[in-house]
C-alpha cells in the first residue's frame, strides 16, 4: 500500500477494491474493479486485471470504495452553540423555531473571519467522514449586512450556497417590512454569492403565501428553488415545492398521501434529515413509502447548532437504514447520487455523487469490505481515505492494514 499524496497531474491507479459502488447507472456493487485518476477526474474504470499502468499505485487492500458523500443541507455559517436548548429538549421541551434568534444574535456579533473559520472547521470534520461536496445556507444573519457577510463566508467554504433570509422574521422587526427587505434589497445583495433561495415554510416561521412570494422573487433573480417543508407539521411546504419545481424539499416529516403522490409525480427530491429528527424528537419521515411510491429521496446532515449539530453522513446513512426502513443500497444512493439530484449536479461535467469515466474523482474508501458495514457497524469511524477532485486528503483513518 503506498498511500501517497497525489498531485493533480500524476496518474494514480487504485486497486485492491473489494467492492466498488459507482452509482453510475444503479446501485450495483462491482467486485474486482480498479480505477485511474488523472487531473482530478476518473480516466479509466474497469476490471483490475486489465488496468493500465499509472505513476502511482494505491492498493486499498480489500476495502470498499464509493463516491464521496454529497451533503445538500447544512447551516454552517453561525457562531455560538445551543447546547442548553438541546439539554432542555432532551428533558422534554419541544423544539420551536424561535431558538434561531439565539444563533442570530451570536452570528451578528461575530466577525466574518470567525464565521469562515467555524464553517471551515466543520467542513474539514465532514470531509474526514467522507463528505466531498457540501451545500450551506445563510439564515443566521437576517439583516442585510449580516446576510451578505454570511453568503460570502458560505461561498468561501461550500460548493453550493443557499440564501435563507426567510429563515425567521428577526426579533423586533415588522413581518411585512421584513418580507419586503428579503425579496428586495437583501436578495439583490446576496444573489451574486448564491445558487439557490430557500424558505422555512413552517408554523412559527413563514406560511405558504409568504414562502411563495420569497421563492418567486429568488427565482426571478436567477436562483434555483429549495424549501424547508413539513418539518413540524403539515405546513404545505411540500406541495409548494412541487408547484414551483423546486430542486428539493427538505425535512418532510409530516406527509399526507397527496404529498407523497405529488413528490412521486415530480422531479423535486425529498431530502430527509435523520439526525435532525433524532435531535428534535420528531417522527422520522415516511422514507419507505416515499421510495415505494417512486419519489426521489436524498439524505443530508442538516448540520446546524439548533436541531442537528453533526457533520456525519455515515451516521445519517446508518440511521436511515436502522430506523427509517431503507435498504443499505437505497440509503447510500440517497446520500450520493440522490443527493446530487437535489442540487442539480446529477449529470454533466460537474456531476457529483457517482464514479464514472470523465467524472470528478470524489471518492472515499471505507475501512470495511462492503457498504453494508456503514449500518452493520453503526457509530464506528469507517472512513479510511478520501479523494476530492483527485487529491487524497490526509483526513480519514488511513489505509494501513
Ligand atoms: O433545518 N428548519 C429550519 N432551520 C434549521 C433549524 C435551525 C435552528 O434551529 O437553528 C433546520 O432544522
XYZ file of C-alpha atoms and ligand atoms in Angstrom:
413
model
C 0.000 0.000 0.000
C 1.506 3.342 -0.964
C -0.982 5.897 0.330
C 0.994 8.721 -1.321
C -0.350 12.232 -1.695
C -1.035 12.815 -5.400
C -0.663 15.999 -7.365
C -3.461 16.536 -9.875
C -1.025 15.985 -12.769
C 0.085 12.454 -11.920
C -1.942 9.368 -12.763
C -2.994 7.185 -9.858
C -4.293 3.639 -10.096
C -6.464 2.435 -7.252
C -6.518 -1.329 -6.872
C -7.391 -3.852 -4.185
C -11.023 -2.684 -4.192
C -13.212 -5.346 -2.591
C -16.417 -3.665 -3.723
C -16.919 -0.582 -5.898
C -20.223 1.273 -5.662
C -20.069 3.551 -8.684
C -23.685 4.833 -8.745
C -23.166 5.465 -12.457
C -26.303 3.605 -13.523
C -27.721 1.876 -10.482
C -26.606 0.907 -7.004
C -24.811 -2.202 -8.249
C -21.654 -3.129 -6.340
C -18.782 -4.243 -8.585
C -16.205 -6.798 -7.494
C -12.612 -6.819 -8.742
C -12.765 -3.303 -10.186
C -9.999 -0.695 -10.343
C -9.883 2.935 -11.417
C -7.369 5.505 -12.630
C -7.353 9.187 -11.667
C -5.739 11.977 -13.671
C -6.125 15.751 -13.348
C -8.851 15.377 -10.780
C -11.019 13.087 -12.858
C -11.533 9.368 -13.331
C -9.975 8.481 -16.680
C -10.375 4.706 -16.546
C -12.636 2.312 -14.615
C -12.868 -1.423 -15.235
C -11.701 -4.884 -14.200
C -8.470 -4.729 -12.172
C -6.934 -7.442 -14.371
C -6.966 -5.097 -17.382
C -5.997 -1.869 -15.598
C -3.413 0.355 -17.316
C -0.133 1.365 -15.665
C -0.029 4.639 -13.721
C 2.531 6.836 -11.922
C 1.196 5.874 -8.512
C -0.386 2.608 -7.468
C -2.555 2.709 -4.367
C -3.682 -0.652 -3.023
C -6.695 -0.247 -0.742
C -6.221 -3.829 0.431
C -9.702 -5.290 0.257
C -11.711 -2.236 1.231
C -14.904 -0.810 -0.249
C -14.822 2.279 -2.490
C -17.767 4.556 -3.152
C -18.446 8.180 -4.156
C -17.814 10.838 -1.537
C -20.952 11.875 0.328
C -22.939 14.783 -1.085
C -24.357 16.729 1.865
C -27.026 19.035 0.442
C -28.432 20.583 3.609
C -26.214 22.351 6.137
C -26.261 25.651 8.023
C -22.550 26.111 8.742
C -22.432 29.905 8.952
C -23.093 30.613 12.604
C -21.432 31.479 15.887
C -22.034 30.033 19.342
C -23.868 26.865 20.191
C -27.232 25.893 21.700
C -26.258 23.048 23.992
C -28.518 24.421 26.758
C -31.525 24.397 24.413
C -30.636 20.854 23.386
C -30.446 19.741 27.011
C -33.834 21.283 27.738
C -35.273 19.484 24.715
C -33.890 16.185 25.890
C -35.594 16.929 29.207
C -38.942 17.170 27.443
C -39.255 20.645 25.904
C -40.484 20.676 22.285
C -38.386 22.250 19.508
C -39.732 25.573 18.268
C -38.111 27.669 15.549
C -37.717 30.577 17.998
C -34.313 29.297 19.149
C -32.940 30.510 15.819
C -32.891 34.059 17.264
C -30.241 32.998 19.795
C -27.905 31.986 16.981
C -28.785 35.139 15.017
C -27.555 37.301 17.900
C -24.285 35.362 18.196
C -23.743 35.356 14.428
C -24.256 39.102 14.099
C -21.692 39.648 16.868
C -19.030 37.505 15.143
C -16.530 38.725 12.552
C -16.585 37.349 9.015
C -13.219 35.681 9.707
C -14.690 33.897 12.707
C -17.666 32.721 10.652
C -15.393 31.414 7.885
C -13.105 29.681 10.397
C -16.031 27.971 12.129
C -17.528 26.773 8.855
C -14.158 25.610 7.525
C -13.608 23.567 10.688
C -16.972 21.857 10.187
C -16.203 21.240 6.529
C -12.918 19.545 7.496
C -14.805 17.471 10.051
C -17.288 16.428 7.339
C -14.521 15.549 4.904
C -12.858 13.319 7.499
C -16.094 11.317 7.387
C -16.209 11.058 3.616
C -18.075 14.192 2.519
C -16.609 15.634 -0.687
C -19.405 18.019 -1.731
C -21.394 20.258 0.519
C -24.168 22.853 0.372
C -24.574 25.505 3.034
C -27.034 28.289 3.777
C -27.213 31.811 5.113
C -30.058 32.419 7.534
C -28.479 33.375 10.856
C -27.798 36.981 9.806
C -31.316 38.174 8.981
C -30.293 41.761 8.307
C -28.852 42.943 5.024
C -25.210 43.298 6.054
C -25.151 40.070 8.066
C -26.805 38.028 5.311
C -24.321 39.322 2.716
C -21.445 38.520 5.067
C -22.886 35.052 5.635
C -23.271 34.469 1.900
C -19.656 35.471 1.256
C -18.485 33.218 4.061
C -20.624 30.369 2.701
C -19.204 30.793 -0.808
C -15.684 30.518 0.587
C -16.271 27.103 2.213
C -19.127 25.355 0.361
C -19.747 24.069 -3.160
C -23.333 25.346 -3.261
C -24.735 28.385 -1.430
C -28.378 28.871 -0.497
C -29.899 32.213 0.543
C -32.164 31.625 3.545
C -33.141 35.159 4.513
C -36.618 33.651 5.011
C -35.498 31.577 7.985
C -37.414 33.604 10.574
C -38.703 37.155 10.998
C -35.950 38.572 13.215
C -36.887 39.737 16.707
C -38.246 43.279 16.793
C -38.991 43.541 13.068
C -42.359 44.003 11.388
C -43.316 40.993 9.296
C -44.267 42.876 6.124
C -41.192 45.098 6.319
C -39.000 42.043 6.655
C -40.561 40.297 3.648
C -40.002 43.454 1.598
C -36.377 43.507 2.688
C -35.800 39.820 1.897
C -37.420 39.991 -1.541
C -35.884 43.401 -2.342
C -32.527 44.822 -1.259
C -31.357 41.751 0.664
C -31.991 39.415 -2.269
C -30.281 41.811 -4.681
C -27.194 41.982 -2.443
C -26.978 38.257 -1.677
C -27.885 36.788 -5.094
C -24.404 37.291 -6.621
C -22.999 34.938 -3.945
C -25.791 32.328 -4.030
C -27.063 29.478 -6.189
C -30.420 28.789 -4.520
C -33.107 30.507 -2.491
C -34.877 28.709 0.359
C -37.756 29.468 2.746
C -38.591 27.888 6.101
C -42.255 27.146 5.365
C -43.498 26.222 8.833
C -45.751 27.343 11.649
C -43.674 29.890 13.585
C -41.637 30.820 10.502
C -43.292 31.575 7.111
C -46.648 30.422 5.752
C -47.229 29.130 2.220
C -48.141 32.532 0.733
C -45.129 34.246 2.276
C -42.815 31.433 1.234
C -44.159 31.530 -2.339
C -43.508 35.279 -2.506
C -39.902 34.837 -1.346
C -39.189 31.864 -3.593
C -40.646 33.517 -6.697
C -38.563 36.631 -6.054
C -35.467 34.441 -5.780
C -36.326 32.616 -8.948
C -36.794 35.932 -10.788
C -33.309 36.884 -9.571
C -31.894 33.757 -11.218
C -31.663 31.457 -8.200
C -32.792 27.842 -8.032
C -35.509 26.993 -5.513
C -35.425 24.739 -2.443
C -37.812 24.627 0.512
C -37.793 23.666 4.201
C -41.182 21.962 4.444
C -43.392 19.812 6.663
C -40.847 19.528 9.471
C -43.035 20.289 12.467
C -46.486 19.798 10.929
C -48.439 19.717 7.680
C -47.096 23.101 6.577
C -47.947 22.918 2.871
C -44.253 23.314 2.068
C -44.040 20.064 0.150
C -46.832 20.919 -2.249
C -45.449 24.445 -2.677
C -42.051 22.969 -3.562
C -43.621 20.705 -6.180
C -45.747 23.569 -7.560
C -42.611 25.697 -8.040
C -40.489 22.861 -9.436
C -38.049 23.146 -6.524
C -34.886 21.073 -6.736
C -35.540 19.811 -3.223
C -37.916 19.968 -0.294
C -36.190 19.216 2.961
C -37.391 17.593 6.226
C -40.745 16.045 5.070
C -41.567 14.555 8.489
C -45.305 15.078 8.255
C -46.688 13.931 4.910
C -50.205 13.192 3.744
C -50.782 10.668 0.981
C -51.273 13.506 -1.518
C -47.857 14.970 -0.562
C -46.237 11.636 -1.355
C -48.132 11.417 -4.639
C -47.139 14.957 -5.551
C -43.464 14.203 -4.883
C -43.632 10.932 -6.794
C -45.044 12.727 -9.817
C -42.381 15.426 -9.783
C -38.645 15.979 -10.162
C -38.441 17.530 -6.686
C -36.210 15.492 -4.387
C -37.383 14.851 -0.810
C -34.304 15.463 1.327
C -34.541 13.615 4.629
C -32.572 14.681 7.711
C -32.481 11.815 10.218
C -30.003 13.387 12.649
C -32.320 16.389 12.988
C -35.299 14.116 13.640
C -33.441 12.415 16.468
C -32.330 15.716 17.959
C -35.815 17.266 17.786
C -37.633 14.033 18.586
C -39.835 14.499 15.545
C -41.181 11.352 13.895
C -38.979 10.147 11.040
C -40.283 10.898 7.547
C -42.015 8.009 5.751
C -38.919 7.128 3.739
C -40.117 3.660 2.784
C -43.442 4.954 1.490
C -41.706 7.710 -0.479
C -39.354 5.268 -2.200
C -42.092 2.728 -2.842
C -44.271 5.434 -4.384
C -41.444 6.384 -6.764
C -40.361 9.655 -5.162
C -36.683 10.531 -5.241
C -35.000 10.973 -1.876
C -31.715 12.336 -0.562
C -30.123 12.148 2.875
C -28.316 15.099 4.461
C -26.964 16.109 7.876
C -28.706 19.486 8.342
C -25.648 20.441 10.397
C -26.682 23.469 12.485
C -26.329 24.496 16.137
C -30.044 24.196 16.931
C -31.504 20.972 15.645
C -28.719 18.803 14.262
C -25.172 19.551 15.351
C -23.462 16.829 13.355
C -21.468 16.675 10.129
C -21.652 12.895 9.952
C -23.159 11.493 6.780
C -22.280 7.932 7.904
C -24.455 8.498 10.976
C -27.332 9.637 8.734
C -26.915 6.639 6.427
C -26.859 4.216 9.359
C -29.938 5.822 10.928
C -31.829 5.755 7.624
C -31.214 2.019 7.412
C -31.725 1.111 11.054
C -34.645 3.411 11.822
C -36.292 4.506 8.590
C -36.619 1.227 6.742
C -34.262 1.897 3.830
C -32.000 -0.818 2.457
C -28.249 -0.220 2.528
C -28.206 0.437 -1.204
C -31.122 2.888 -1.037
C -29.500 4.838 1.802
C -26.092 5.008 0.120
C -27.748 6.061 -3.147
C -29.717 8.781 -1.324
C -26.510 10.146 0.221
C -24.624 10.229 -3.086
C -26.456 10.102 -6.426
C -29.871 11.039 -5.000
C -28.283 13.958 -3.182
C -26.591 15.092 -6.392
C -30.054 15.376 -7.963
C -31.149 17.572 -5.052
C -28.551 20.185 -6.057
C -28.872 19.791 -9.830
C -25.476 18.046 -10.090
C -26.509 14.571 -11.195
C -25.439 14.917 -14.828
C -22.912 16.852 -16.896
C -19.216 17.639 -16.486
C -19.640 18.868 -12.898
C -21.735 15.913 -11.781
C -21.053 14.576 -8.284
C -22.269 11.560 -6.326
C -21.161 8.916 -8.828
C -17.911 7.413 -10.090
C -17.652 7.268 -13.886
C -15.082 7.826 -16.587
C -14.790 11.559 -17.214
C -16.353 12.455 -13.864
C -14.702 14.038 -10.834
C -12.592 11.717 -8.696
C -14.514 12.477 -5.487
C -14.396 9.187 -3.634
C -13.942 7.536 -0.282
C -12.544 4.250 0.949
C -14.204 2.506 3.870
C -12.243 0.563 6.420
C -14.559 -2.348 5.622
C -15.101 -4.705 2.698
C -18.634 -3.550 1.928
C -21.008 -0.591 2.303
C -23.218 -2.819 4.462
C -20.789 -2.103 7.310
C -21.981 1.524 7.416
C -25.140 0.304 9.177
C -23.862 -3.055 10.378
C -21.211 -1.263 12.494
C -23.062 1.941 13.439
C -21.074 4.656 15.149
C -17.700 3.165 14.187
C -15.469 5.584 12.239
C -15.066 3.698 8.967
C -13.665 6.395 6.661
C -10.185 5.187 5.713
C -9.315 7.679 2.954
C -10.902 10.445 0.905
C -10.056 11.861 -2.522
C -11.571 15.157 -3.599
C -11.033 16.274 -7.177
C -8.394 13.563 -7.422
C -6.337 14.732 -4.469
C -6.165 12.496 -1.454
C -6.599 14.398 1.770
C -4.764 13.499 4.931
C -8.116 13.068 6.592
C -9.654 9.674 7.251
C -8.182 6.861 9.285
C -5.617 5.768 6.659
C -5.102 2.676 4.560
C -2.569 0.781 6.648
C -3.530 -2.819 7.199
O -33.300 22.920 9.289
N -35.666 24.303 9.950
C -35.049 25.361 9.929
N -33.754 25.506 10.132
C -32.963 24.594 10.858
C -33.039 24.860 12.281
C -32.204 25.963 12.647
C -32.127 26.238 14.109
O -32.963 25.836 14.935
O -31.163 26.937 14.401
C -33.357 23.177 10.482
O -33.693 22.359 11.336
